Each structure stands twice: as C-alpha cells, then as structure tokens.
C-alpha cells in the first residue's frame, strides 16, 4: 500500500477532525484569494475612473489637487479659467473635443457639476464605457438636472422630481437657490466612479443660479431675477473650473501639455489623468497592504491550526505508529506518512478555498455591479493566485515536518507499552 493511500485511510478514520481542518484552511485561502482579487480589481477600477481623456486642464496647482477636484469633486480649485482662455485653448488644431466643468454648488452634500452635453458623449470610465441612463435622459432645458445613481438611491429621487440647489459645498447651506428650482431629467446607471455622487446641470444653469448675485453675495430682496426672466438673458459662462481634453493624436499630448503649462495669460496646469491616478493610488494604497497583511495572518492561523491538530493527535496515534512499525514500516515511512497528511490537508484546503472564492464571486458579482457599479471580473486563476496556492501548500508541507519528526522519533517500545 502506498504512503498516500495509507495517509488517506488514516485521515478517513479521523474524518471529522480532518474535514474541519481542511475547511479552516479553505476559508483562510479563500479570504486571501478574495482580498487579492478585490485589491487588483479595485486598483483597476480606481485607475480607470476616467479613461479616454488625454489631459485635464485647470488652474495651476499640484496634479493630485487638480485631479481631486475635477474628477473626484473633492476640495476646491485654486482659481477659475476664464471663458475666453478656454475658447482659445480648446480651438487648438490638436484638440478633438473638450468638456468644461464648473463647480461651486451642491445639493444635500452632493456636488453640482455644471457641464455640457459633451460630458455624455466623451466621458469614459473603466474599459471605455460611456455614461448611460437608468431612466430619463440628459438635460435639455435650462433647469434640467441629471443625477448619479447613488444620489437617486440615497435621497429616493426619481425623474420629474423638483430639487433646490444650494450655494457652496457644505451639507447644510445657508444660501438656497430656491427661486430657481431644477427638475430631474435623468438618472445615470451606476458606474462605480464619482459620477454616481454628482448632480449635473448645464453651464447655463450654473450662470442662471448666480445671475442676480453680486460679488458672491446673494441678491438683495426686491432685486432678484425670476427663473422665467432669466431664460431671456445672456447666460454664456464667464469662467469654468476645469476642462477635459481629447486630442486628435495622443502623440500631441506632451506638446499640448507644455503649451498649457507655459501659457502666459493665465496660470494653468495640464495633467495626464492616468499618471495622476497612479500617483494618487500610491498615496491611498497603504490600506490595501494592511488588508493583505491581515489576510496573510489569517492563512498563517489556518496552517498553525493544522499543525496543532496533527501534533495533538500524535499521542493518540502512537499505538497506530507502533503497529505500522511492527508490520514492517520503517521510521522513514512514518515520517513520509505524516508529511503526506499535511500535504493532503493543504491541497484539499487550497482546492476548496478556490471553489469557495469563485462561488462567492459568482454570488456577489451581479449585486456589486447593480448597486455599486463595481465590476468584479471573474477570470481563471492568474500567476499570483497560483503563486499563493504554491506558497500555502509549500508552507503546510514544511510545517508538517514538525509532527513528522516527532513521530519519527517515537520508538516501537514506547508505542507498544500499555500506559496505566
């Protein structure tokens, strides 16, 4: 009878303990593989928050600050870009399209983004996915608003519902634009990007909100301009916060970026969004490392549990070992038997861990995409997964040497001695 066959029969005699040990290793492996998969997909999703955009242009500041307020809508711009400058720079022959944005207002803590129809045509995220509507359509009227999926879910809004925007970005604003209510024209599908948490209106809508404001102060009572009268006025923006750029050729990206950075009329910065996203991920990536470290510790705990189980059973199995020695098994066979049992634990636990991980992925993937816009790709195990499996099996085999060595040292006389 081979050593492997003998090890399987031995484990079958202790099947309850064996199954629990294998399951504990499987849960540890599934957790480690799951964290690794989520970490990779989260990084891919983060670095693909915006795609298809060659450059982002804003007032001069650091690349991360420009990225935060223009894409993630966190923080504020150091300055605005005049409309005249925007028109001059966007008319450059190298430019294929531009999408301007204007920030400054909010609604119950969610940022209001003034933009154009180009946002729905050119904005891309993840693998070149465009914005799509869960219901309704893009803004068409001056007082139309498009809201992200998270805004709709959190506030219970639907298409056709009127909303009042607030001046400033605080959750509780003292200045309400209640004289110019907007109506929700569309709700976006979840994207897993900051677009889920914004309210988009037209640039003219931003101008309409502040048409009767003077130097940032609200209108004096009696001097307000009604919403209907505002429609008859010139609402061309005087400034914007930033704009996204798509170039006819990516080869021209560095030349256009240099032109923006050297622009003398205004202090501007142009950043490559992919590079800035990588820089930002390196800053926030410490959390993923901590999570990965916790998962590794869980796997170690599972392997130590396996070691404890085998060591604990050694005393109970001394008689079994002695009988094996009496029928011709040499100490080397006993050593190989114990190592084989550790190997079987590790292989079975790792295989079950893979099965648990994929079962969990198939179970949660639709919900993650539907409610959070987070697409969790389910693919065949890659090099990292196989490396993890190899490390787990190798570690278990090495740990198995400890009880194997102790069993090897047990003498035949010790095993056959009847203890009273």
Short mmCIF file of N, CA and C in Angstrom, two decimals, residues 212-298:
data_model
loop_
_atom_site.label_atom_id
_atom_site.label_comp_id
_atom_site.label_asym_id
_atom_site.label_seq_id
_atom_site.Cartn_x
_atom_site.Cartn_y
_atom_site.Cartn_z
N UNK A 212 -28.26 86.96 -10.52
CA UNK A 212 -28.56 88.16 -9.74
C UNK A 212 -27.68 88.28 -8.49
N UNK A 213 -26.64 87.49 -8.41
CA UNK A 213 -25.70 87.59 -7.30
C UNK A 213 -24.63 88.64 -7.64
N UNK A 214 -24.15 89.31 -6.62
CA UNK A 214 -23.14 90.35 -6.83
C UNK A 214 -21.93 90.03 -5.95
N UNK A 215 -20.78 89.80 -6.58
CA UNK A 215 -19.53 89.53 -5.86
C UNK A 215 -19.69 88.39 -4.86
N UNK A 216 -20.40 87.36 -5.25
CA UNK A 216 -20.57 86.19 -4.38
C UNK A 216 -21.62 86.35 -3.31
N UNK A 217 -22.28 87.49 -3.26
CA UNK A 217 -23.31 87.73 -2.24
C UNK A 217 -24.69 87.50 -2.86
N UNK A 218 -25.63 86.97 -2.08
CA UNK A 218 -26.97 86.73 -2.62
C UNK A 218 -27.66 88.04 -2.98
N UNK A 219 -28.66 87.98 -3.83
CA UNK A 219 -29.34 89.21 -4.27
C UNK A 219 -30.07 89.90 -3.12
N UNK A 220 -30.12 91.20 -3.23
CA UNK A 220 -30.86 91.99 -2.24
C UNK A 220 -32.35 91.79 -2.49
N UNK A 221 -33.15 91.61 -1.42
CA UNK A 221 -34.60 91.43 -1.62
C UNK A 221 -35.18 92.57 -2.46
N UNK A 222 -35.97 92.18 -3.45
CA UNK A 222 -36.56 93.15 -4.36
C UNK A 222 -35.77 93.28 -5.65
N UNK A 223 -34.55 92.74 -5.66
CA UNK A 223 -33.71 92.84 -6.87
C UNK A 223 -33.42 91.46 -7.46
N UNK A 224 -34.18 90.49 -7.05
CA UNK A 224 -33.98 89.15 -7.60
C UNK A 224 -34.55 89.06 -9.02
N UNK A 225 -34.00 88.17 -9.79
CA UNK A 225 -34.46 87.94 -11.17
C UNK A 225 -35.15 86.59 -11.20
N UNK A 226 -36.36 86.55 -11.66
CA UNK A 226 -37.15 85.33 -11.64
C UNK A 226 -36.57 84.29 -12.60
N UNK A 227 -36.98 83.05 -12.39
CA UNK A 227 -36.49 81.96 -13.24
C UNK A 227 -36.92 82.15 -14.69
N UNK A 228 -38.15 82.58 -14.90
CA UNK A 228 -38.64 82.78 -16.27
C UNK A 228 -37.92 83.93 -16.97
N UNK A 229 -37.68 84.99 -16.24
CA UNK A 229 -36.99 86.13 -16.84
C UNK A 229 -35.54 85.78 -17.17
N UNK A 230 -34.96 84.93 -16.34
CA UNK A 230 -33.57 84.53 -16.57
C UNK A 230 -33.42 83.85 -17.92
N UNK A 231 -34.44 83.14 -18.35
CA UNK A 231 -34.38 82.43 -19.63
C UNK A 231 -34.13 83.38 -20.80
N UNK A 232 -34.52 84.63 -20.66
CA UNK A 232 -34.40 85.60 -21.75
C UNK A 232 -33.04 86.30 -21.75
N UNK A 233 -32.19 85.98 -20.75
CA UNK A 233 -30.93 86.71 -20.61
C UNK A 233 -29.77 85.94 -21.25
N UNK A 234 -28.66 86.67 -21.43
CA UNK A 234 -27.44 86.04 -21.96
C UNK A 234 -26.78 85.24 -20.84
N UNK A 235 -26.71 83.93 -21.01
CA UNK A 235 -26.20 83.05 -19.96
C UNK A 235 -24.87 82.41 -20.35
N UNK A 236 -24.14 83.04 -21.23
CA UNK A 236 -22.83 82.48 -21.57
C UNK A 236 -21.92 82.55 -20.36
N UNK A 237 -21.27 81.45 -20.00
CA UNK A 237 -20.40 81.45 -18.81
C UNK A 237 -19.25 82.44 -18.94
N UNK A 238 -18.87 82.99 -17.83
CA UNK A 238 -17.70 83.88 -17.82
C UNK A 238 -16.43 83.13 -17.40
N UNK A 239 -16.62 82.02 -16.73
CA UNK A 239 -15.46 81.23 -16.31
C UNK A 239 -15.89 79.79 -16.06
N UNK A 240 -14.92 78.89 -16.03
CA UNK A 240 -15.17 77.49 -15.70
C UNK A 240 -14.10 77.05 -14.69
N UNK A 241 -14.31 75.89 -14.11
CA UNK A 241 -13.35 75.40 -13.12
C UNK A 241 -12.22 74.62 -13.78
N UNK A 242 -12.55 73.78 -14.73
CA UNK A 242 -11.54 72.96 -15.42
C UNK A 242 -12.18 72.43 -16.70
N UNK A 243 -11.37 71.77 -17.51
CA UNK A 243 -11.96 71.11 -18.67
C UNK A 243 -11.14 69.88 -19.05
N UNK A 244 -11.88 68.88 -19.58
CA UNK A 244 -11.26 67.64 -20.05
C UNK A 244 -10.94 67.80 -21.54
N UNK A 245 -9.84 67.20 -21.95
CA UNK A 245 -9.38 67.35 -23.33
C UNK A 245 -9.19 65.98 -23.99
N UNK A 246 -9.73 65.83 -25.17
CA UNK A 246 -9.42 64.69 -26.02
C UNK A 246 -8.68 65.19 -27.24
N UNK A 247 -7.54 64.60 -27.53
CA UNK A 247 -6.72 65.07 -28.64
C UNK A 247 -6.92 64.20 -29.88
N UNK A 248 -6.65 64.77 -31.02
CA UNK A 248 -6.76 64.01 -32.26
C UNK A 248 -5.70 62.92 -32.32
N UNK A 249 -4.55 63.18 -31.72
CA UNK A 249 -3.47 62.19 -31.66
C UNK A 249 -2.82 62.28 -30.28
N UNK A 250 -2.63 61.13 -29.65
CA UNK A 250 -2.01 61.15 -28.33
C UNK A 250 -0.54 61.57 -28.37
N UNK A 251 0.01 61.51 -29.55
CA UNK A 251 1.40 61.96 -29.69
C UNK A 251 1.51 63.44 -29.33
N UNK A 252 0.40 64.17 -29.51
CA UNK A 252 0.42 65.62 -29.26
C UNK A 252 0.19 65.96 -27.79
N UNK A 253 0.01 64.94 -26.93
CA UNK A 253 -0.35 65.21 -25.54
C UNK A 253 0.72 66.03 -24.82
N UNK A 254 1.98 65.63 -24.96
CA UNK A 254 3.04 66.34 -24.25
C UNK A 254 3.23 67.75 -24.81
N UNK A 255 3.06 67.92 -26.12
CA UNK A 255 3.21 69.25 -26.71
C UNK A 255 2.10 70.18 -26.23
N UNK A 256 0.86 69.65 -26.20
CA UNK A 256 -0.26 70.48 -25.72
C UNK A 256 -0.10 70.76 -24.22
N UNK A 257 0.35 69.76 -23.46
CA UNK A 257 0.55 69.97 -22.03
C UNK A 257 1.59 71.06 -21.78
N UNK A 258 2.67 71.03 -22.55
CA UNK A 258 3.71 72.05 -22.38
C UNK A 258 3.17 73.43 -22.74
N UNK A 259 2.34 73.50 -23.78
CA UNK A 259 1.78 74.79 -24.17
C UNK A 259 0.89 75.35 -23.05
N UNK A 260 0.10 74.45 -22.42
CA UNK A 260 -0.77 74.91 -21.33
C UNK A 260 0.07 75.39 -20.15
N UNK A 261 1.07 74.60 -19.77
CA UNK A 261 1.89 74.95 -18.61
C UNK A 261 2.67 76.25 -18.83
N UNK A 262 2.95 76.57 -20.10
CA UNK A 262 3.70 77.81 -20.41
C UNK A 262 2.77 78.94 -20.81
N UNK A 263 1.47 78.74 -20.69
CA UNK A 263 0.52 79.77 -21.14
C UNK A 263 0.68 81.03 -20.28
N UNK A 264 0.92 82.18 -20.88
CA UNK A 264 1.28 83.38 -20.13
C UNK A 264 0.07 84.16 -19.63
N UNK A 265 -1.04 84.06 -20.34
CA UNK A 265 -2.20 84.88 -19.96
C UNK A 265 -2.82 84.44 -18.63
N UNK A 266 -2.75 83.16 -18.33
CA UNK A 266 -3.29 82.65 -17.07
C UNK A 266 -2.37 81.55 -16.56
N UNK A 267 -2.32 81.40 -15.24
CA UNK A 267 -1.51 80.33 -14.64
C UNK A 267 -2.32 79.05 -14.65
N UNK A 268 -1.97 78.14 -15.58
CA UNK A 268 -2.75 76.92 -15.75
C UNK A 268 -1.85 75.69 -15.63
N UNK A 269 -2.50 74.56 -15.37
CA UNK A 269 -1.79 73.27 -15.34
C UNK A 269 -2.56 72.28 -16.20
N UNK A 270 -1.83 71.43 -16.87
CA UNK A 270 -2.44 70.32 -17.62
C UNK A 270 -1.82 69.03 -17.12
N UNK A 271 -2.66 68.08 -16.78
CA UNK A 271 -2.14 66.82 -16.23
C UNK A 271 -2.62 65.65 -17.09
N UNK A 272 -1.82 64.60 -17.07
CA UNK A 272 -2.21 63.33 -17.70
C UNK A 272 -2.99 62.55 -16.65
N UNK A 273 -4.29 62.31 -16.83
CA UNK A 273 -5.09 61.69 -15.77
C UNK A 273 -4.60 60.33 -15.34
N UNK A 274 -4.08 59.52 -16.28
CA UNK A 274 -3.60 58.19 -15.91
C UNK A 274 -2.42 58.26 -14.95
N UNK A 275 -1.50 59.18 -15.23
CA UNK A 275 -0.32 59.34 -14.37
C UNK A 275 -0.74 59.85 -13.00
N UNK A 276 -1.64 60.84 -12.98
CA UNK A 276 -2.10 61.41 -11.70
C UNK A 276 -2.85 60.37 -10.87
N UNK A 277 -3.64 59.52 -11.53
CA UNK A 277 -4.37 58.47 -10.81
C UNK A 277 -3.41 57.47 -10.17
N UNK A 278 -2.34 57.13 -10.89
CA UNK A 278 -1.34 56.22 -10.33
C UNK A 278 -0.67 56.85 -9.11
N UNK A 279 -0.37 58.15 -9.18
CA UNK A 279 0.24 58.85 -8.03
C UNK A 279 -0.71 58.83 -6.84
N UNK A 280 -1.99 59.08 -7.11
CA UNK A 280 -2.97 59.11 -6.02
C UNK A 280 -3.15 57.72 -5.42
N UNK A 281 -3.11 56.68 -6.26
CA UNK A 281 -3.27 55.32 -5.75
C UNK A 281 -2.11 54.94 -4.82
N UNK A 282 -0.92 55.43 -5.15
CA UNK A 282 0.22 55.13 -4.29
C UNK A 282 0.04 55.76 -2.91
N UNK A 283 -0.67 56.89 -2.86
CA UNK A 283 -0.91 57.54 -1.56
C UNK A 283 -1.94 56.80 -0.73
N UNK A 284 -2.97 56.27 -1.39
CA UNK A 284 -4.06 55.61 -0.65
C UNK A 284 -3.87 54.10 -0.63
N UNK A 285 -2.76 53.61 -1.21
CA UNK A 285 -2.58 52.16 -1.33
C UNK A 285 -2.16 51.48 -0.04
N UNK A 286 -1.84 52.24 1.02
CA UNK A 286 -1.41 51.61 2.27
C UNK A 286 -2.52 50.78 2.88
N UNK A 287 -3.77 51.17 2.67
CA UNK A 287 -4.91 50.42 3.24
C UNK A 287 -4.97 49.02 2.63
N UNK A 288 -4.72 48.91 1.33
CA UNK A 288 -4.77 47.59 0.69
C UNK A 288 -3.66 46.70 1.22
N UNK A 289 -2.50 47.29 1.52
CA UNK A 289 -1.41 46.50 2.06
C UNK A 289 -1.76 45.98 3.45
N UNK A 290 -2.41 46.83 4.26
CA UNK A 290 -2.82 46.40 5.60
C UNK A 290 -3.83 45.26 5.51
N UNK A 291 -4.76 45.38 4.55
CA UNK A 291 -5.77 44.33 4.37
C UNK A 291 -5.12 43.03 3.92
N UNK A 292 -4.15 43.14 3.03
CA UNK A 292 -3.44 41.95 2.55
C UNK A 292 -2.66 41.31 3.69
N UNK A 293 -2.06 42.14 4.54
CA UNK A 293 -1.30 41.60 5.67
C UNK A 293 -2.22 40.84 6.62
N UNK A 294 -3.42 41.36 6.86
CA UNK A 294 -4.38 40.67 7.73
C UNK A 294 -4.75 39.31 7.13
N UNK A 295 -4.96 39.29 5.81
CA UNK A 295 -5.32 38.03 5.15
C UNK A 295 -4.20 37.00 5.25
N UNK A 296 -2.96 37.46 5.11
CA UNK A 296 -1.83 36.54 5.24
C UNK A 296 -1.78 35.97 6.65
N UNK A 297 -2.08 36.82 7.64
CA UNK A 297 -2.09 36.33 9.02
C UNK A 297 -3.19 35.29 9.23
N UNK A 298 -4.32 35.49 8.56
CA UNK A 298 -5.41 34.51 8.67
C UNK A 298 -4.97 33.17 8.09
#
